Amino acid sequence: MQIATDRRVVSDIDPFSESFRADPYSHYAQLRALGPLVWLEKYGIWVVQHHAQVKTVLTDWKRFSNAGGGGLTNYFKEKNWRKPSIILEVDPPEHERTRRVLMRLFTPGALQKMREEFTQVAQSMVASAIAQGQVDGVSDLVQPFPMKVFPDAVGMPPLDRDIMLVYGGMVFGAFGPRTPWYDQLLSRADEVSAWIDAHCERSALTDDGLGAAIYAAADGGEITHEEAKLLVRSFLSAGVDTTIDSIGLCLRALAEHPEQWAALREDPSLARAAFEEATRYDSSSQSLFRTTTEDFEFEGRCWASTKRCWC
Ligand code: OVM
């Protein structure tokens, strides 16, 4: 099947440019105004931005595969710096097998235990912030909180975890193109990979955390021990940066909308709704990629296989 290049709506917008990243929403509006399907010539990728099309792309994994990777790098053609995630970057039925193992960890009891531990840490961090009088929201609260509670829940012993921020930068940097800042992080790939690898080992984890429960599923034969290690890694990849960003963006939104901050101070029971709304208002994860697996027609345009689709 031939791609009907003549009928493509093409844009030279670069979603990874500084100006786009500084103000993504006006750029999204520009892209949406161009129609339901736009070809970004700079990267040779399709972009869909409207709800109906995004929903189709995100749910039709047979035509829009996850196995090509969650970012710009197309695993069908290139290698990423780390092994693909076996929960994010994989299609059913493999995905269902790994997802089942993870979902089983989140029983009401396990969530309750996490809630208590997370609350305790949050309260003590807030208490020391108040005692300090003046704080930097991001470096004193927003960043340290997920860096403590998530690895704790996984079963990582207390140790210097700062390298995890470098790892997070590398994981999420890999969702975009090569840039000087990403290249700089990648220069530490060997050291960071070795650290993450070592700390996801069963022997490096406590025997009562989420990590131990994942290894128990491997003992039962549902997944291999190597897969267990990659699922532990997924907790450390997916949970930390996204949560730091979500809380940080929430604080920024409140700072930029003092009347909302005032309403929240007036009625702290609004905190949960405010945080949830903030994750919709300015989300930490704004785009994902799929890769087409075959040639087909979509929105009146022909798609060639193994093309990236960004939404
Ligand atoms: C993973 C992973 C990494 C980044 C994001 C994510 C949003 C998952 O390694 O599984 O989900």
JSON list of N, CA, C and O in Angstrom, two decimals, residues 209-238:
[
{"chain": "A", "resi": 209, "resn": "GLY", "atom": "N", "xyz": [8.41, -6.61, 51.07]},
{"chain": "A", "resi": 209, "resn": "GLY", "atom": "CA", "xyz": [7.96, -5.52, 50.20]},
{"chain": "A", "resi": 209, "resn": "GLY", "atom": "C", "xyz": [7.31, -6.02, 48.91]},
{"chain": "A", "resi": 209, "resn": "GLY", "atom": "O", "xyz": [7.12, -7.23, 48.72]},
{"chain": "A", "resi": 210, "resn": "LEU", "atom": "N", "xyz": [6.97, -5.06, 48.04]},
{"chain": "A", "resi": 210, "resn": "LEU", "atom": "CA", "xyz": [6.37, -5.42, 46.75]},
{"chain": "A", "resi": 210, "resn": "LEU", "atom": "C", "xyz": [7.33, -6.26, 45.91]},
{"chain": "A", "resi": 210, "resn": "LEU", "atom": "O", "xyz": [6.92, -7.17, 45.19]},
{"chain": "A", "resi": 211, "resn": "GLY", "atom": "N", "xyz": [8.62, -5.94, 46.02]},
{"chain": "A", "resi": 211, "resn": "GLY", "atom": "CA", "xyz": [9.62, -6.68, 45.25]},
{"chain": "A", "resi": 211, "resn": "GLY", "atom": "C", "xyz": [9.62, -8.16, 45.62]},
{"chain": "A", "resi": 211, "resn": "GLY", "atom": "O", "xyz": [9.60, -9.03, 44.75]},
{"chain": "A", "resi": 212, "resn": "ALA", "atom": "N", "xyz": [9.60, -8.43, 46.93]},
{"chain": "A", "resi": 212, "resn": "ALA", "atom": "CA", "xyz": [9.59, -9.83, 47.40]},
{"chain": "A", "resi": 212, "resn": "ALA", "atom": "C", "xyz": [8.35, -10.55, 46.88]},
{"chain": "A", "resi": 212, "resn": "ALA", "atom": "O", "xyz": [8.41, -11.73, 46.50]},
{"chain": "A", "resi": 213, "resn": "ALA", "atom": "N", "xyz": [7.21, -9.84, 46.84]},
{"chain": "A", "resi": 213, "resn": "ALA", "atom": "CA", "xyz": [5.97, -10.47, 46.35]},
{"chain": "A", "resi": 213, "resn": "ALA", "atom": "C", "xyz": [6.08, -10.79, 44.86]},
{"chain": "A", "resi": 213, "resn": "ALA", "atom": "O", "xyz": [5.54, -11.80, 44.40]},
{"chain": "A", "resi": 214, "resn": "ILE", "atom": "N", "xyz": [6.78, -9.95, 44.12]},
{"chain": "A", "resi": 214, "resn": "ILE", "atom": "CA", "xyz": [6.97, -10.23, 42.69]},
{"chain": "A", "resi": 214, "resn": "ILE", "atom": "C", "xyz": [7.85, -11.48, 42.52]},
{"chain": "A", "resi": 214, "resn": "ILE", "atom": "O", "xyz": [7.56, -12.35, 41.70]},
{"chain": "A", "resi": 215, "resn": "TYR", "atom": "N", "xyz": [8.91, -11.56, 43.33]},
{"chain": "A", "resi": 215, "resn": "TYR", "atom": "CA", "xyz": [9.77, -12.75, 43.26]},
{"chain": "A", "resi": 215, "resn": "TYR", "atom": "C", "xyz": [9.02, -14.01, 43.69]},
{"chain": "A", "resi": 215, "resn": "TYR", "atom": "O", "xyz": [9.27, -15.10, 43.18]},
{"chain": "A", "resi": 216, "resn": "ALA", "atom": "N", "xyz": [8.07, -13.86, 44.60]},
{"chain": "A", "resi": 216, "resn": "ALA", "atom": "CA", "xyz": [7.26, -15.02, 45.02]},
{"chain": "A", "resi": 216, "resn": "ALA", "atom": "C", "xyz": [6.44, -15.53, 43.83]},
{"chain": "A", "resi": 216, "resn": "ALA", "atom": "O", "xyz": [6.27, -16.75, 43.66]},
{"chain": "A", "resi": 217, "resn": "ALA", "atom": "N", "xyz": [5.95, -14.61, 42.99]},
{"chain": "A", "resi": 217, "resn": "ALA", "atom": "CA", "xyz": [5.21, -15.03, 41.79]},
{"chain": "A", "resi": 217, "resn": "ALA", "atom": "C", "xyz": [6.13, -15.80, 40.85]},
{"chain": "A", "resi": 217, "resn": "ALA", "atom": "O", "xyz": [5.69, -16.72, 40.15]},
{"chain": "A", "resi": 218, "resn": "ALA", "atom": "N", "xyz": [7.40, -15.41, 40.85]},
{"chain": "A", "resi": 218, "resn": "ALA", "atom": "CA", "xyz": [8.37, -16.14, 40.00]},
{"chain": "A", "resi": 218, "resn": "ALA", "atom": "C", "xyz": [8.60, -17.55, 40.56]},
{"chain": "A", "resi": 218, "resn": "ALA", "atom": "O", "xyz": [8.70, -18.51, 39.81]},
{"chain": "A", "resi": 219, "resn": "ASP", "atom": "N", "xyz": [8.65, -17.65, 41.89]},
{"chain": "A", "resi": 219, "resn": "ASP", "atom": "CA", "xyz": [8.80, -18.99, 42.50]},
{"chain": "A", "resi": 219, "resn": "ASP", "atom": "C", "xyz": [7.63, -19.88, 42.11]},
{"chain": "A", "resi": 219, "resn": "ASP", "atom": "O", "xyz": [7.79, -21.09, 41.92]},
{"chain": "A", "resi": 220, "resn": "GLY", "atom": "N", "xyz": [6.45, -19.27, 41.98]},
{"chain": "A", "resi": 220, "resn": "GLY", "atom": "CA", "xyz": [5.25, -20.03, 41.60]},
{"chain": "A", "resi": 220, "resn": "GLY", "atom": "C", "xyz": [5.22, -20.37, 40.11]},
{"chain": "A", "resi": 220, "resn": "GLY", "atom": "O", "xyz": [4.29, -21.04, 39.67]},
{"chain": "A", "resi": 221, "resn": "GLY", "atom": "N", "xyz": [6.15, -19.84, 39.35]},
{"chain": "A", "resi": 221, "resn": "GLY", "atom": "CA", "xyz": [6.26, -20.21, 37.94]},
{"chain": "A", "resi": 221, "resn": "GLY", "atom": "C", "xyz": [5.48, -19.32, 36.98]},
{"chain": "A", "resi": 221, "resn": "GLY", "atom": "O", "xyz": [5.49, -19.56, 35.77]},
{"chain": "A", "resi": 222, "resn": "GLU", "atom": "N", "xyz": [4.82, -18.29, 37.51]},
{"chain": "A", "resi": 222, "resn": "GLU", "atom": "CA", "xyz": [4.05, -17.43, 36.60]},
{"chain": "A", "resi": 222, "resn": "GLU", "atom": "C", "xyz": [4.92, -16.59, 35.68]},
{"chain": "A", "resi": 222, "resn": "GLU", "atom": "O", "xyz": [4.54, -16.26, 34.57]},
{"chain": "A", "resi": 223, "resn": "ILE", "atom": "N", "xyz": [6.05, -16.17, 36.23]},
{"chain": "A", "resi": 223, "resn": "ILE", "atom": "CA", "xyz": [7.02, -15.39, 35.46]},
{"chain": "A", "resi": 223, "resn": "ILE", "atom": "C", "xyz": [8.40, -15.95, 35.80]},
{"chain": "A", "resi": 223, "resn": "ILE", "atom": "O", "xyz": [8.52, -16.71, 36.78]},
{"chain": "A", "resi": 224, "resn": "THR", "atom": "N", "xyz": [9.38, -15.60, 35.03]},
{"chain": "A", "resi": 224, "resn": "THR", "atom": "CA", "xyz": [10.72, -16.07, 35.35]},
{"chain": "A", "resi": 224, "resn": "THR", "atom": "C", "xyz": [11.36, -15.12, 36.38]},
{"chain": "A", "resi": 224, "resn": "THR", "atom": "O", "xyz": [10.86, -14.00, 36.60]},
{"chain": "A", "resi": 225, "resn": "HIS", "atom": "N", "xyz": [12.45, -15.54, 36.97]},
{"chain": "A", "resi": 225, "resn": "HIS", "atom": "CA", "xyz": [13.12, -14.67, 37.94]},
{"chain": "A", "resi": 225, "resn": "HIS", "atom": "C", "xyz": [13.73, -13.45, 37.25]},
{"chain": "A", "resi": 225, "resn": "HIS", "atom": "O", "xyz": [13.78, -12.36, 37.82]},
{"chain": "A", "resi": 226, "resn": "GLU", "atom": "N", "xyz": [14.14, -13.62, 36.02]},
{"chain": "A", "resi": 226, "resn": "GLU", "atom": "CA", "xyz": [14.67, -12.48, 35.24]},
{"chain": "A", "resi": 226, "resn": "GLU", "atom": "C", "xyz": [13.53, -11.48, 34.99]},
{"chain": "A", "resi": 226, "resn": "GLU", "atom": "O", "xyz": [13.73, -10.26, 35.07]},
{"chain": "A", "resi": 227, "resn": "GLU", "atom": "N", "xyz": [12.34, -12.00, 34.71]},
{"chain": "A", "resi": 227, "resn": "GLU", "atom": "CA", "xyz": [11.18, -11.11, 34.51]},
{"chain": "A", "resi": 227, "resn": "GLU", "atom": "C", "xyz": [10.80, -10.41, 35.81]},
{"chain": "A", "resi": 227, "resn": "GLU", "atom": "O", "xyz": [10.42, -9.23, 35.81]},
{"chain": "A", "resi": 228, "resn": "ALA", "atom": "N", "xyz": [10.93, -11.13, 36.93]},
{"chain": "A", "resi": 228, "resn": "ALA", "atom": "CA", "xyz": [10.63, -10.51, 38.22]},
{"chain": "A", "resi": 228, "resn": "ALA", "atom": "C", "xyz": [11.53, -9.28, 38.43]},
{"chain": "A", "resi": 228, "resn": "ALA", "atom": "O", "xyz": [11.07, -8.22, 38.87]},
{"chain": "A", "resi": 229, "resn": "LYS", "atom": "N", "xyz": [12.78, -9.43, 38.06]},
{"chain": "A", "resi": 229, "resn": "LYS", "atom": "CA", "xyz": [13.72, -8.32, 38.23]},
{"chain": "A", "resi": 229, "resn": "LYS", "atom": "C", "xyz": [13.30, -7.12, 37.38]},
{"chain": "A", "resi": 229, "resn": "LYS", "atom": "O", "xyz": [13.35, -5.97, 37.83]},
{"chain": "A", "resi": 230, "resn": "LEU", "atom": "N", "xyz": [12.82, -7.40, 36.16]},
{"chain": "A", "resi": 230, "resn": "LEU", "atom": "CA", "xyz": [12.39, -6.30, 35.29]},
{"chain": "A", "resi": 230, "resn": "LEU", "atom": "C", "xyz": [11.10, -5.65, 35.80]},
{"chain": "A", "resi": 230, "resn": "LEU", "atom": "O", "xyz": [10.88, -4.46, 35.59]},
{"chain": "A", "resi": 231, "resn": "LEU", "atom": "N", "xyz": [10.26, -6.42, 36.47]},
{"chain": "A", "resi": 231, "resn": "LEU", "atom": "CA", "xyz": [9.03, -5.82, 37.03]},
{"chain": "A", "resi": 231, "resn": "LEU", "atom": "C", "xyz": [9.37, -4.96, 38.24]},
{"chain": "A", "resi": 231, "resn": "LEU", "atom": "O", "xyz": [8.76, -3.91, 38.45]},
{"chain": "A", "resi": 232, "resn": "VAL", "atom": "N", "xyz": [10.34, -5.40, 39.03]},
{"chain": "A", "resi": 232, "resn": "VAL", "atom": "CA", "xyz": [10.80, -4.54, 40.13]},
{"chain": "A", "resi": 232, "resn": "VAL", "atom": "C", "xyz": [11.34, -3.24, 39.55]},
{"chain": "A", "resi": 232, "resn": "VAL", "atom": "O", "xyz": [11.03, -2.14, 40.03]},
{"chain": "A", "resi": 233, "resn": "ARG", "atom": "N", "xyz": [12.11, -3.36, 38.48]},
{"chain": "A", "resi": 233, "resn": "ARG", "atom": "CA", "xyz": [12.66, -2.18, 37.82]},
{"chain": "A", "resi": 233, "resn": "ARG", "atom": "C", "xyz": [11.54, -1.24, 37.37]},
{"chain": "A", "resi": 233, "resn": "ARG", "atom": "O", "xyz": [11.67, -0.01, 37.49]},
{"chain": "A", "resi": 234, "resn": "SER", "atom": "N", "xyz": [10.44, -1.82, 36.87]},
{"chain": "A", "resi": 234, "resn": "SER", "atom": "CA", "xyz": [9.33, -0.96, 36.40]},
{"chain": "A", "resi": 234, "resn": "SER", "atom": "C", "xyz": [8.76, -0.10, 37.53]},
{"chain": "A", "resi": 234, "resn": "SER", "atom": "O", "xyz": [8.40, 1.06, 37.30]},
{"chain": "A", "resi": 235, "resn": "PHE", "atom": "N", "xyz": [8.69, -0.67, 38.73]},
{"chain": "A", "resi": 235, "resn": "PHE", "atom": "CA", "xyz": [8.21, 0.15, 39.86]},
{"chain": "A", "resi": 235, "resn": "PHE", "atom": "C", "xyz": [9.11, 1.36, 40.05]},
{"chain": "A", "resi": 235, "resn": "PHE", "atom": "O", "xyz": [8.64, 2.47, 40.27]},
{"chain": "A", "resi": 236, "resn": "LEU", "atom": "N", "xyz": [10.43, 1.11, 39.96]},
{"chain": "A", "resi": 236, "resn": "LEU", "atom": "CA", "xyz": [11.36, 2.21, 40.20]},
{"chain": "A", "resi": 236, "resn": "LEU", "atom": "C", "xyz": [11.40, 3.18, 39.03]},
{"chain": "A", "resi": 236, "resn": "LEU", "atom": "O", "xyz": [11.74, 4.35, 39.18]},
{"chain": "A", "resi": 237, "resn": "SER", "atom": "N", "xyz": [11.03, 2.70, 37.83]},
{"chain": "A", "resi": 237, "resn": "SER", "atom": "CA", "xyz": [11.04, 3.58, 36.64]},
{"chain": "A", "resi": 237, "resn": "SER", "atom": "C", "xyz": [9.78, 4.42, 36.55]},
{"chain": "A", "resi": 237, "resn": "SER", "atom": "O", "xyz": [9.84, 5.60, 36.22]},
{"chain": "A", "resi": 238, "resn": "ALA", "atom": "N", "xyz": [8.65, 3.78, 36.81]},
{"chain": "A", "resi": 238, "resn": "ALA", "atom": "CA", "xyz": [7.38, 4.42, 36.48]},
{"chain": "A", "resi": 238, "resn": "ALA", "atom": "C", "xyz": [6.82, 5.24, 37.64]},
{"chain": "A", "resi": 238, "resn": "ALA", "atom": "O", "xyz": [6.03, 6.15, 37.43]}
]
